[in-house]
Each structure stands twice: as structure tokens, then as C-alpha cells.
């Protein structure tokens, strides 16, 4: 037989038609990467505290007994230019009573120990110090993503810089940022990790009876 007419043997030739079809068919389900929260909520809150963000211990929420949360103290962000004499506050002689920017952090979880929501609120009462507040918020968000070993979504930090509205879903994680209604600019950035879809209990357990 000429070499050009030779074909290798079919390794699946001995299989019955049903098994053969199953072997050569595409996988019925694609593998989807989902950004779930892998760090226990109590540990997450502690690691935020270790990173310099003063957090409370986890406690039950007032509105829902099915949720627990930890919250930060009000994080005041000073206008760095005021300390160098280049800011308007320093030039006008304004003291500690001048408006200050601030951040507030809340991490909420369910009773099963899954982190469900992280909210960072930024209050921009001092427009001159907005850049310092945004830089502090970006650093805080980077800390959150580093604790959970999540990759930083492209454009997220830039959106904070420009105070752009955000509403996007990345690998099952929803990220939103909106301005609250009112004269004072207040922004809420909310991160909702993807939910871990576990099979019903006993689905893969041994059969009985």
C-alpha cells in the first residue's frame, strides 16, 4: 500500500456508539472563573485593621439578623497641601473647623461565613483636598483586592480618579460606584463578590438503601 494511502488506526473504533459520541463531543459546560471571597469575614476585617484601617469586630446588623458586618471608624483625609502652605486653607488661615474629606468602610457577610458586600463611602466636603481623598480610596481598594487575591479590574482605579459612575460585572463580581443625591459630593463604591454555587447537600454523597 502506498504511504500516501495509509491512515492510522482509530483508537475509538472498539467503543460502542454512545460512548464514542460522548468521547468526541465538546464539553457540555465551560469553565468559568468567578471571583468569590475566599478569606473568612472575621479574618478579612482583621487584615483590614492590620493594614491601618481601624475596623470593628464582626457583629450582627440592626436591620437583618441574617447578616453580620464590621465597620471602620470615620477615616479623615487631610489636604496635604494645607500642611505645606500651598493650599487655600493654609493661605486663608483656616483651622481644624474647616471641612474635611473622609472615608468609611463596611464589610457585610451572611451567617454561613461568606463575605457578601464591601462598601467604601467617600465624602468630599473639601474640594481642594479631593485628590488626596481619591488617592486614599484607591489605596484602600488595592488593599481589599490584595487581601482577597483578586486581580484588579482594568480601569477601576481610573474611574475613581475621575469620579466616573461604575456598574460592571467582572467574573461574577459586581462593582458599582454612584454619587449620592445632595450638595456635598458623596460617593459609594460597592463590591459584591461572586456567589459560590455549591451543589445541594448530599448530591455527591453515597447512596443509601
Coordinates of C-alpha atoms in Angstrom, one line a residue:
X1 CA 0.0 0.0 0.0
X2 CA 1.4 3.4 -0.9
X3 CA 2.4 5.5 2.1
X4 CA 0.0 8.3 0.9
X5 CA -3.0 5.9 1.3
X6 CA -2.1 4.7 4.9
X7 CA -4.3 6.0 7.7
X8 CA -3.6 5.4 11.4
X9 CA -6.0 3.1 13.2
X10 CA -8.9 4.7 15.0
X11 CA -8.3 4.4 18.8
X12 CA -12.0 4.7 19.4
X13 CA -13.1 2.1 17.0
X14 CA -13.8 -0.5 19.7
X15 CA -16.2 1.8 21.6
X16 CA -19.9 1.4 21.4
X17 CA -21.6 4.3 19.5
X18 CA -22.9 6.1 22.7
X19 CA -19.6 6.1 24.4
X20 CA -17.8 7.1 21.3
X21 CA -20.2 10.1 20.8
X22 CA -19.6 11.1 24.4
X23 CA -15.8 11.0 24.0
X24 CA -15.7 13.2 20.9
X25 CA -18.4 15.7 21.8
X26 CA -17.5 19.1 23.2
X27 CA -17.6 19.6 27.0
X28 CA -21.2 20.5 27.9
X29 CA -20.1 23.1 30.4
X30 CA -17.4 25.7 30.0
X31 CA -15.1 26.5 32.9
X32 CA -15.9 30.0 34.2
X33 CA -13.6 31.8 36.6
X34 CA -15.5 33.5 39.4
X35 CA -14.1 36.0 41.8
X36 CA -15.5 34.7 45.1
X37 CA -14.4 35.9 48.6
X38 CA -12.0 33.2 49.9
X39 CA -11.0 34.9 53.2
X40 CA -13.3 34.4 56.2
X41 CA -15.1 37.6 57.1
X42 CA -13.6 37.8 60.6
X43 CA -10.1 37.4 59.1
X44 CA -10.9 39.9 56.4
X45 CA -11.9 42.6 58.9
X46 CA -8.7 41.8 61.0
X47 CA -6.5 42.1 57.9
X48 CA -8.0 45.5 57.1
X49 CA -7.2 46.6 60.6
X50 CA -3.6 45.3 60.2
X51 CA -3.3 47.4 57.1
X52 CA -4.1 50.5 59.0
X53 CA -7.8 50.7 58.5
X54 CA -9.4 50.8 62.0
X55 CA -12.2 48.2 61.9
X56 CA -14.7 47.0 64.5
X57 CA -15.2 43.3 65.3
X58 CA -17.9 41.5 63.3
X59 CA -21.4 42.0 64.8
X60 CA -25.0 41.4 63.9
X61 CA -26.7 44.1 61.8
X62 CA -29.6 46.0 63.1
X63 CA -31.7 45.6 60.0
X64 CA -31.3 41.9 59.4
X65 CA -30.4 39.1 61.9
X66 CA -29.2 37.0 58.9
X67 CA -26.2 39.3 58.3
X68 CA -23.1 40.3 60.2
X69 CA -20.8 43.2 59.5
X70 CA -17.7 45.1 60.5
X71 CA -17.3 48.8 60.1
X72 CA -14.5 51.3 60.1
X73 CA -14.1 54.4 62.1
X74 CA -14.5 57.6 60.1
X75 CA -11.2 57.9 58.3
X76 CA -10.4 61.6 57.9
X77 CA -8.2 62.6 55.0
X78 CA -6.3 65.8 55.3
X79 CA -5.4 68.1 52.4
X80 CA -1.6 67.5 52.2
X81 CA -1.2 70.9 50.6
X82 CA -2.6 72.6 53.7
X83 CA 0.5 71.4 55.7
X84 CA 2.9 72.8 53.1
X85 CA 1.4 76.3 52.9
X86 CA 0.3 75.8 49.3
X87 CA -3.4 75.0 49.9
X88 CA -6.2 77.5 50.1
X89 CA -6.9 76.5 53.7
X90 CA -3.3 77.3 54.7
X91 CA -3.3 80.6 52.9
X92 CA -6.6 81.7 54.4
X93 CA -5.7 80.6 57.9
X94 CA -8.5 78.0 58.2
X95 CA -8.0 75.6 61.1
X96 CA -9.4 72.4 62.3
X97 CA -13.0 73.6 61.8
X98 CA -12.6 73.6 58.1
X99 CA -14.5 70.9 56.1
X100 CA -12.6 67.6 55.9
X101 CA -12.8 64.7 53.5
X102 CA -13.5 61.3 54.9
X103 CA -13.9 57.6 54.1
X104 CA -16.0 54.9 55.7
X105 CA -15.8 51.1 55.2
X106 CA -18.4 48.4 55.7
X107 CA -17.9 44.7 55.1
X108 CA -21.1 42.6 55.3
X109 CA -21.4 38.8 55.4
X110 CA -24.0 36.1 55.8
X111 CA -24.3 33.6 58.7
X112 CA -22.7 30.9 56.6
X113 CA -19.4 32.9 56.7
X114 CA -19.5 34.3 53.2
X115 CA -18.4 37.9 52.5
X116 CA -21.3 39.4 50.5
X117 CA -20.6 43.1 50.2
X118 CA -17.8 45.6 50.7
X119 CA -18.9 49.3 50.7
X120 CA -16.5 52.2 50.7
X121 CA -18.1 55.7 51.1
X122 CA -16.1 58.8 50.3
X123 CA -17.2 62.2 51.4
X124 CA -15.7 65.2 49.6
X125 CA -16.5 68.1 51.8
X126 CA -13.2 69.8 50.9
X127 CA -13.0 70.1 47.1
X128 CA -9.4 71.3 47.4
X129 CA -8.3 68.0 49.0
X130 CA -10.3 65.8 46.7
X131 CA -7.1 64.3 45.1
X132 CA -5.8 63.2 48.5
X133 CA -9.1 61.5 49.3
X134 CA -9.3 59.7 46.0
X135 CA -5.7 58.5 46.4
X136 CA -6.6 57.2 49.9
X137 CA -9.7 55.4 48.5
X138 CA -7.6 53.8 45.7
X139 CA -5.1 52.6 48.2
X140 CA -7.9 51.1 50.3
X141 CA -9.4 49.3 47.3
X142 CA -6.0 48.0 46.4
X143 CA -5.7 46.6 49.9
X144 CA -9.1 44.9 49.6
X145 CA -8.2 43.2 46.4
X146 CA -4.8 42.2 47.7
X147 CA -6.3 40.6 50.8
X148 CA -8.7 38.5 48.6
X149 CA -6.0 37.9 45.9
X150 CA -8.3 39.3 43.3
X151 CA -6.9 40.8 40.1
X152 CA -7.6 44.5 39.8
X153 CA -10.2 45.1 37.1
X154 CA -8.9 47.3 34.3
X155 CA -10.0 50.9 34.6
X156 CA -11.3 50.7 38.1
X157 CA -8.7 53.0 39.7
X158 CA -9.0 55.4 36.8
X159 CA -12.8 55.6 37.4
X160 CA -12.2 56.6 41.0
X161 CA -9.7 59.3 39.9
X162 CA -12.3 60.8 37.5
X163 CA -15.3 60.0 39.8
X164 CA -17.0 58.2 36.9
X165 CA -20.1 56.2 37.6
X166 CA -19.3 52.4 37.6
X167 CA -21.7 49.5 37.1
X168 CA -19.9 46.4 35.8
X169 CA -19.6 42.7 36.4
X170 CA -16.2 41.0 36.3
X171 CA -16.0 37.2 36.7
X172 CA -19.3 37.2 38.6
X173 CA -18.3 40.1 40.8
X174 CA -20.4 43.3 40.6
X175 CA -18.8 46.6 41.2
X176 CA -20.8 49.9 41.3
X177 CA -20.0 53.5 42.2
X178 CA -22.6 56.2 42.3
X179 CA -22.9 59.7 43.7
X180 CA -25.4 60.3 46.4
X181 CA -28.0 63.0 46.0
X182 CA -27.1 66.3 47.7
X183 CA -24.9 69.3 47.5
X184 CA -21.9 67.6 49.1
X185 CA -20.2 65.1 46.8
X186 CA -20.6 61.7 48.5
X187 CA -19.7 58.5 46.6
X188 CA -20.5 54.9 47.4
X189 CA -18.3 52.2 45.8
X190 CA -19.8 48.7 46.4
X191 CA -18.1 45.4 45.7
X192 CA -20.3 42.3 45.7
X193 CA -18.2 39.1 45.3
X194 CA -19.5 36.3 43.1
X195 CA -21.6 33.8 44.9
X196 CA -20.2 30.3 45.3
X197 CA -22.7 28.0 43.7
X198 CA -22.4 24.8 45.8
X199 CA -24.3 21.7 44.9
X200 CA -27.2 20.7 47.3
X201 CA -26.1 18.9 50.4
X202 CA -25.8 15.1 49.7
X203 CA -25.8 15.4 46.0
X204 CA -22.5 13.7 45.6
X205 CA -22.7 11.6 48.8
X206 CA -23.0 7.8 48.8
X207 CA -26.4 6.3 48.0
X208 CA -28.3 4.6 50.8
X209 CA -30.9 1.9 50.7

